[in-house]
CSV table of C-alpha atoms and ligand atoms in Angstrom, one decimal:
chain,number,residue,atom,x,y,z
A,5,UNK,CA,81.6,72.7,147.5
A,6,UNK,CA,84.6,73.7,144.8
A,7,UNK,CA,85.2,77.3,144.7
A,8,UNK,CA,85.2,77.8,140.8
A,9,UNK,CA,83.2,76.3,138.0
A,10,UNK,CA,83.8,76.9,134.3
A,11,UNK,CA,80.6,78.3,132.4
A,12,UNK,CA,80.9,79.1,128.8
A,13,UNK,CA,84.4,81.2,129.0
A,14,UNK,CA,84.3,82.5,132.7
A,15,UNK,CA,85.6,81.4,135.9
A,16,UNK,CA,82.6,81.6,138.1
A,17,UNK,CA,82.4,81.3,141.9
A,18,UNK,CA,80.5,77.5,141.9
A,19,UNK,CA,77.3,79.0,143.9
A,20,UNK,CA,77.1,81.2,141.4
A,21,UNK,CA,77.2,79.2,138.1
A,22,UNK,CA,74.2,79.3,136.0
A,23,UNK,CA,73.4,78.8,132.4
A,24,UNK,CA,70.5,80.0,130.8
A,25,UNK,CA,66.9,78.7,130.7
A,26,UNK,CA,66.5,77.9,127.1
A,27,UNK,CA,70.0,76.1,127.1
A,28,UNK,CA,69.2,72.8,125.0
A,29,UNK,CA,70.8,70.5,127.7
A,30,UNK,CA,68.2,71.8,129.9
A,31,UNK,CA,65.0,72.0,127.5
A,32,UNK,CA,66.0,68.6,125.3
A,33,UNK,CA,68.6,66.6,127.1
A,34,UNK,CA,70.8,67.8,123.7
A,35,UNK,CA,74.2,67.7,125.6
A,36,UNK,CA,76.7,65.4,125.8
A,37,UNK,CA,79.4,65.1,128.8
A,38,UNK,CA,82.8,63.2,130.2
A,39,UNK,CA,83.8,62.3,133.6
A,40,UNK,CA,87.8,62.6,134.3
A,41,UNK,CA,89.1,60.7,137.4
A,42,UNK,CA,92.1,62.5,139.2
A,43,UNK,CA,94.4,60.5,140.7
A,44,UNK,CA,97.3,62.7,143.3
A,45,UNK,CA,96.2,65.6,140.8
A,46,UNK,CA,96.9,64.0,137.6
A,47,UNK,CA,94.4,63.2,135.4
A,48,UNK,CA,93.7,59.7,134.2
A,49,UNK,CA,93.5,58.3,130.7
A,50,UNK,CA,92.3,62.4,129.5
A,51,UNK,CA,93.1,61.3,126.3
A,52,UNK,CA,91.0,57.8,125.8
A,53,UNK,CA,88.2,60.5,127.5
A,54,UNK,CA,88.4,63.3,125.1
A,55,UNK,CA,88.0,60.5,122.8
A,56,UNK,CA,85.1,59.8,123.9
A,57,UNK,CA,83.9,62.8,123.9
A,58,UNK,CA,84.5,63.4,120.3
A,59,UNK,CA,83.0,60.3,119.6
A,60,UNK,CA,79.5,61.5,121.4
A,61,UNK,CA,79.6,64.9,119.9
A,62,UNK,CA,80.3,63.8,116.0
A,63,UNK,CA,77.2,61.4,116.8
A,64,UNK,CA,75.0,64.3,117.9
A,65,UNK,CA,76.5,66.8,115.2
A,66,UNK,CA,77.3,68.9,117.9
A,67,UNK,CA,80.6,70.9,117.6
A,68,UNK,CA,83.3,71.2,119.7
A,69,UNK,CA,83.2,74.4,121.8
A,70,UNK,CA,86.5,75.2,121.6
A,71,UNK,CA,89.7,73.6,120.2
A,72,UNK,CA,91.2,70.2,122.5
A,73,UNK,CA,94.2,71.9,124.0
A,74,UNK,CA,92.2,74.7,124.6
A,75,UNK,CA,89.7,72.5,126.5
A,76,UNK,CA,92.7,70.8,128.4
A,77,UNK,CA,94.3,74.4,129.6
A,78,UNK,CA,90.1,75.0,130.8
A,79,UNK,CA,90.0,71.5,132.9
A,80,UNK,CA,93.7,72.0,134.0
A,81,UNK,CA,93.4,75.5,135.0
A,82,UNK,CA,89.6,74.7,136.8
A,83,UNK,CA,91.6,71.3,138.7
A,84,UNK,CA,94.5,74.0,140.1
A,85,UNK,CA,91.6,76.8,141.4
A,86,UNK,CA,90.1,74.2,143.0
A,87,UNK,CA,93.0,72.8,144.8
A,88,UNK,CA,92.0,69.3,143.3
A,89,UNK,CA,93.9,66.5,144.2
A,90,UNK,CA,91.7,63.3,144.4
A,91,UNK,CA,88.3,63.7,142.9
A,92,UNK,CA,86.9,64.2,138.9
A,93,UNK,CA,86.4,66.8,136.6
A,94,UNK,CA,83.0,66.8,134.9
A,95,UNK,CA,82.4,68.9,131.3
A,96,UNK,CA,79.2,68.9,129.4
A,97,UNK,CA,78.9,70.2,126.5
A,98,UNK,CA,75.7,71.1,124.7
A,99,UNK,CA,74.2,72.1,121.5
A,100,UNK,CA,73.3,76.2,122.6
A,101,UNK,CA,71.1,78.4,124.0
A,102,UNK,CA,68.1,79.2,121.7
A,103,UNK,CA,64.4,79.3,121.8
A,104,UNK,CA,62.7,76.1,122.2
A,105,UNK,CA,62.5,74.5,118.9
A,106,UNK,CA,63.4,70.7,118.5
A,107,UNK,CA,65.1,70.9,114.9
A,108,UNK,CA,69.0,72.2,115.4
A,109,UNK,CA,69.1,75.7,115.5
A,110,UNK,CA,71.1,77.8,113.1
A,111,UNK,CA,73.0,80.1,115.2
A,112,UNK,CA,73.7,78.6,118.7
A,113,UNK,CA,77.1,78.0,120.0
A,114,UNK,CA,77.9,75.2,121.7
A,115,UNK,CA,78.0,75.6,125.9
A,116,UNK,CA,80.4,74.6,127.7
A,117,UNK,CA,80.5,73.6,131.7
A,118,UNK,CA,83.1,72.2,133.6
A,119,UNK,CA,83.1,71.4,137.4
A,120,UNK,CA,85.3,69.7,139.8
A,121,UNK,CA,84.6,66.9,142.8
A,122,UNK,CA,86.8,65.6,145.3
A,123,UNK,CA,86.1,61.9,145.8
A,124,UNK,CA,87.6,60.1,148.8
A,125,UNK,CA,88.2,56.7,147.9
A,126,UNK,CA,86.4,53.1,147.8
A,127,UNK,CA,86.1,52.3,151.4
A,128,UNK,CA,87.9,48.9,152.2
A,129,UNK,CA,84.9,47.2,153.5
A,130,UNK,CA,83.3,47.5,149.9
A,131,UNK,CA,86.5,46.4,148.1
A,132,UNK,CA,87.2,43.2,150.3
A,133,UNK,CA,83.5,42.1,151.3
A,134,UNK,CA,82.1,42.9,147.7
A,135,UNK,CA,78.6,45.0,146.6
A,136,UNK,CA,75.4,43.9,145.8
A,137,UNK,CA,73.2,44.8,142.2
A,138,UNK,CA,69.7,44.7,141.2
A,139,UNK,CA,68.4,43.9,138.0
A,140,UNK,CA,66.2,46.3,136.3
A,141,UNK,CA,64.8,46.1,132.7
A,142,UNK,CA,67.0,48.4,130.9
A,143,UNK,CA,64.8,50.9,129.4
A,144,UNK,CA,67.3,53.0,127.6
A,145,UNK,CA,66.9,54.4,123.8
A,146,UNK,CA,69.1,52.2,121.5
A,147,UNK,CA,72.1,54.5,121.4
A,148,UNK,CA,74.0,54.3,124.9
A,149,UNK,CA,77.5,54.2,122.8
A,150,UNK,CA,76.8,57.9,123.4
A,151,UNK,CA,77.4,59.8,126.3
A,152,UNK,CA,74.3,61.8,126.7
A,153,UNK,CA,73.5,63.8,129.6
A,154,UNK,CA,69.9,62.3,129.2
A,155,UNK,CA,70.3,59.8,132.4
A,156,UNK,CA,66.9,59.2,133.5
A,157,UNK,CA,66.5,55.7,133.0
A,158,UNK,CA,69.8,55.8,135.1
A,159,UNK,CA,68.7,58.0,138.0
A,160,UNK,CA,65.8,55.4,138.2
A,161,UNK,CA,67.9,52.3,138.4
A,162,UNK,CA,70.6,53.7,140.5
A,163,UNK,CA,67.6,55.0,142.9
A,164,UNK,CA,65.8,51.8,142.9
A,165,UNK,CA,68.6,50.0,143.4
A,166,UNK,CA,69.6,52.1,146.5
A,167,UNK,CA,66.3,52.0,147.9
A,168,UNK,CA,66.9,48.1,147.7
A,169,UNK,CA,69.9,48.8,149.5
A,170,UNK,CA,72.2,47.6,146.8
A,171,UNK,CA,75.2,49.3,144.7
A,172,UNK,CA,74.4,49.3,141.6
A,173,UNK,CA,71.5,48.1,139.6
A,174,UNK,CA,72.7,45.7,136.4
A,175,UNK,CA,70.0,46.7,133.5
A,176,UNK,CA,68.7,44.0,131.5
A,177,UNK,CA,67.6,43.9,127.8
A,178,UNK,CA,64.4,42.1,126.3
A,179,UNK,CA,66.0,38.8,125.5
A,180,UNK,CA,67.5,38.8,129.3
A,181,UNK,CA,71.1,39.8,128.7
A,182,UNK,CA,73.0,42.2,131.0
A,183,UNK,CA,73.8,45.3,129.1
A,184,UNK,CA,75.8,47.5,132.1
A,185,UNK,CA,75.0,49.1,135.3
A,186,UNK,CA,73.5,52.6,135.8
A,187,UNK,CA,77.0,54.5,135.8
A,188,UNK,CA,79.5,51.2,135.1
A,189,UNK,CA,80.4,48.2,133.1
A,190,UNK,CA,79.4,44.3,134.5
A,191,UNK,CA,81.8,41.3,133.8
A,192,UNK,CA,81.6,37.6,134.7
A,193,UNK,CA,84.3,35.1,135.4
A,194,UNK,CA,81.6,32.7,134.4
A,195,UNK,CA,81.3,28.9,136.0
A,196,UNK,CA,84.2,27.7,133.2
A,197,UNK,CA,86.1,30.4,134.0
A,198,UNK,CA,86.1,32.8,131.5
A,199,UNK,CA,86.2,36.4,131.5
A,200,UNK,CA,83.1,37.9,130.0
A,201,UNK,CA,81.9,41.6,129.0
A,202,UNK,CA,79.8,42.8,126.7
A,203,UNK,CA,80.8,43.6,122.9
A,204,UNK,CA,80.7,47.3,122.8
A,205,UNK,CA,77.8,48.4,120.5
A,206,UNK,CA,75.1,50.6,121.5
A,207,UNK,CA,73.7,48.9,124.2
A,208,UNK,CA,76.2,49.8,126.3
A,209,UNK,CA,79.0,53.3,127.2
A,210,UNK,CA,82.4,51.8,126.3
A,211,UNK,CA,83.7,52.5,129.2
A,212,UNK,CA,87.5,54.1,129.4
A,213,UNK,CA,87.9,51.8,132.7
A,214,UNK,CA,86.6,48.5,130.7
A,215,UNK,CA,88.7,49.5,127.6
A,216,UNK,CA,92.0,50.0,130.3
A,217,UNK,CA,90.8,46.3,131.9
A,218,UNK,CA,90.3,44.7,128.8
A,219,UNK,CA,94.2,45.6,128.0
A,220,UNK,CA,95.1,44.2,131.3
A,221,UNK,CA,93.4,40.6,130.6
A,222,UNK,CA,96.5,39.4,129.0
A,223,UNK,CA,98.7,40.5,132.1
A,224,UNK,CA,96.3,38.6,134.1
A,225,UNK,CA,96.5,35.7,132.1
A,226,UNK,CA,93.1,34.6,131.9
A,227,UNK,CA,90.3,34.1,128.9
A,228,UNK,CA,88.2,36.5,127.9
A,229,UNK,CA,85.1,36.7,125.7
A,230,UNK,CA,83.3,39.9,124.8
A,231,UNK,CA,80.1,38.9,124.1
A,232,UNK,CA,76.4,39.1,125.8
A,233,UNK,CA,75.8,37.5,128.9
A,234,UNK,CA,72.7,36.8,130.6
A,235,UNK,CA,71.2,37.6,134.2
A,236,UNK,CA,70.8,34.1,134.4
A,237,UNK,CA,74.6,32.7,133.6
A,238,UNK,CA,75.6,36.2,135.7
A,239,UNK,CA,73.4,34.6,138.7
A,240,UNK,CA,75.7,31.2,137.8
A,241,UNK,CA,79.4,33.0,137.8
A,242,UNK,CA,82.2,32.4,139.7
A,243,UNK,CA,82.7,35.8,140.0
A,244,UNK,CA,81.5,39.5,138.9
A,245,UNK,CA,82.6,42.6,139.0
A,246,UNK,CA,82.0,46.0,138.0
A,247,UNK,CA,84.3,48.6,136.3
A,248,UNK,CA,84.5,52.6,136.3
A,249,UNK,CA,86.3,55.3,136.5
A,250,UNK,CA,85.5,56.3,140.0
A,251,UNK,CA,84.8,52.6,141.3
A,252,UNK,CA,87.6,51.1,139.5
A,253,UNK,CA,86.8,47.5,139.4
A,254,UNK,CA,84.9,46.2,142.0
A,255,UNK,CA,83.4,42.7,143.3
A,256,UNK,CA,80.2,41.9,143.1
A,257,UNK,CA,79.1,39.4,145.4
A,258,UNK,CA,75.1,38.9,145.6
A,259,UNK,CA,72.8,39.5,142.4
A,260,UNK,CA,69.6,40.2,143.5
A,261,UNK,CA,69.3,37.5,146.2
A,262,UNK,CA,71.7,35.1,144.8
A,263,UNK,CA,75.0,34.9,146.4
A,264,UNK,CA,77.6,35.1,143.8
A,265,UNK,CA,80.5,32.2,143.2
A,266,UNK,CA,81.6,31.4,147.2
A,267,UNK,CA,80.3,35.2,148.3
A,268,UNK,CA,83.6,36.7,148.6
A,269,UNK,CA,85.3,38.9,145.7
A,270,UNK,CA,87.0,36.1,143.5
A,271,UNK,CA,90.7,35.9,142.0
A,272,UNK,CA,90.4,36.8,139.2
A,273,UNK,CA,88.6,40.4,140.6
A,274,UNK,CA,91.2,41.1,142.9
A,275,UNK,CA,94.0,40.5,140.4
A,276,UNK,CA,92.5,43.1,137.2
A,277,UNK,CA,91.9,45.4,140.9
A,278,UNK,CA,95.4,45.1,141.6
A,279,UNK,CA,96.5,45.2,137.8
A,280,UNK,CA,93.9,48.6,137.1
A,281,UNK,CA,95.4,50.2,140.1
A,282,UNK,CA,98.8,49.8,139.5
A,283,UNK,CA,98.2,51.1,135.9
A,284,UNK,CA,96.2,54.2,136.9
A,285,UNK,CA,99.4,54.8,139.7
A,286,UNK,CA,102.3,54.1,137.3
B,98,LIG,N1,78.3,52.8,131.6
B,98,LIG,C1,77.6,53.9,131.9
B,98,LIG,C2,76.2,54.0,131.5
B,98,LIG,C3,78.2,55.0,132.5
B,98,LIG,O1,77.6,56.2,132.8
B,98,LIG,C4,79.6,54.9,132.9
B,98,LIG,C5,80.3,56.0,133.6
B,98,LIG,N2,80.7,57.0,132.8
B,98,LIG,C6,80.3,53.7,132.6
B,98,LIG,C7,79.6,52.7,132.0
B,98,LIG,C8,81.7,53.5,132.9
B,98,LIG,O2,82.5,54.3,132.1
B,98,LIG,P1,84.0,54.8,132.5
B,98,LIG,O3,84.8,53.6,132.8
B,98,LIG,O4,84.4,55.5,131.4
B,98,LIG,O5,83.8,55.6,133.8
């Protein structure tokens, strides 16, 4: 357990954080958030993620709840309390406390939360002998550009999928193409060897791990299509893998029951790994 979160402007001992009962994240789901991986206590790509963050906010017409570099002195200051070194920072921010209405209200301020979580990292045996996915019918509204904190179509693919005893669960749209998994990106390296991801619209989060990966496709030397795949061609793929910023990318070797490419993580894989890694290290 962290000692301290951050709760609208106070340092708060963590088993004492609360926020209040008619807080809109709580009542509507009207919140929006950003996970930060730390990496040896520096934080990695803050700036693509505050980014983001804008991004979701400006959709939702939700202001910020105080100025960036104020925000980065809050998630700085919460990482050295906590004595974080390896682990994420998680901020949400949502639209105010104020009695339950669903139109915007007038006078609420935006809340803020911020937390910390040490992570240790991907055990080996997932890295080298691959993970497994699920497909589920992706059930989502039609704006997941957005980073909302309204996950329950997630929680009930990442749940299934562990009660299937896989990783991840892949979701999959009404025409049967793979949008992304519950909390990550899915690529392909499909049968003619081509890297595929999906186009970022709002189908999918664009993900700051699958932006960093896409720029590493040229070190890699290897072509690459963003565009729709389906479960069927992923079922077909030499390889597939799945990127975030707490799984960095990682094989996939079964979909479903169907063994992916030769069953073990593929070249192609192991060298964006190798490439993310040395990025998020350099
Ligand atoms: N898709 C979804 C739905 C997610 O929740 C996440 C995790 N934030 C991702 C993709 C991966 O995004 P990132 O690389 O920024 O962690």
């Amino acid at each position: 357990m962290p000692r301290f979160a951050y709760v609208n402007g106070r340092y708060v001992p963590h088993p004492d954080a609360a926020v209040h009962i008619e807080d809109r994240g709580y009542q509507f789901a009207d919140g929006v958030y950003e996970v930060v991986p730390v990496q040896n206590g520096r934080m990695i790509d803050e700036e693509p993620h505050l980014d983001r963050l804008d991004y979701s906010l400006r959709e939702l017409r939700i202001a910020w709840p105080m100025s960036r570099a104020a925000l980065k002195l809050v998630l700085r200051e919460l990482t050295r309390r906590n004595g974080l070194t390896n682990g994420l920072v998680y901020l949400q921010v949502t639209r105010g406390v104020a009695p339950r209405d669903h139109k915007f209200p007038k006078a609420a301020k935006p809340a803020l939360v911020v937390t910390t979580k040490r992570m240790n990292p991907t055990p080996a045996a997932l890295v080298e002998r691959g993970v497994r996915v699920i497909a589920v019918p992706d059930i989502r509204w039609k704006r997941c550009d957005i980073k909302s904190v309204s996950l329950l179509p997630n929680v009930l693919g990442k749940q299934k999928a562990a009660e299937a005893g896989a990783f991840e669960a892949w979701q999959v749209d009404a025409e049967g193409f793979v949008t992304e998994g519950t909390s990550t990106n899915a690529w392909i390296v499909t049968s003619d060897g081509a890297l595929v991801t999906r186009n970022a619209d709002a189908a999918i989060l664009n993900g700051i791990t699958r932006q960093a990966v896409i720029r590493l496709t040229n070190e890699v030397g290897v072509a690459f299509e963003e565009r729709p795949f389906s479960l069927a061609e992923a079922k077909a793929a030499r390889e597939a893998f799945l990127t975030s910023s707490s799984g960095h990318v990682l094989p996939i070797t079964r979909i479903d029951d169907a063994v992916v490419g030769d069953g073990k993580p593929g070249p192609v894989t192991k060298r964006l790994r190798a490439a993310y890694l040395g990025y998020v290290a350099a």
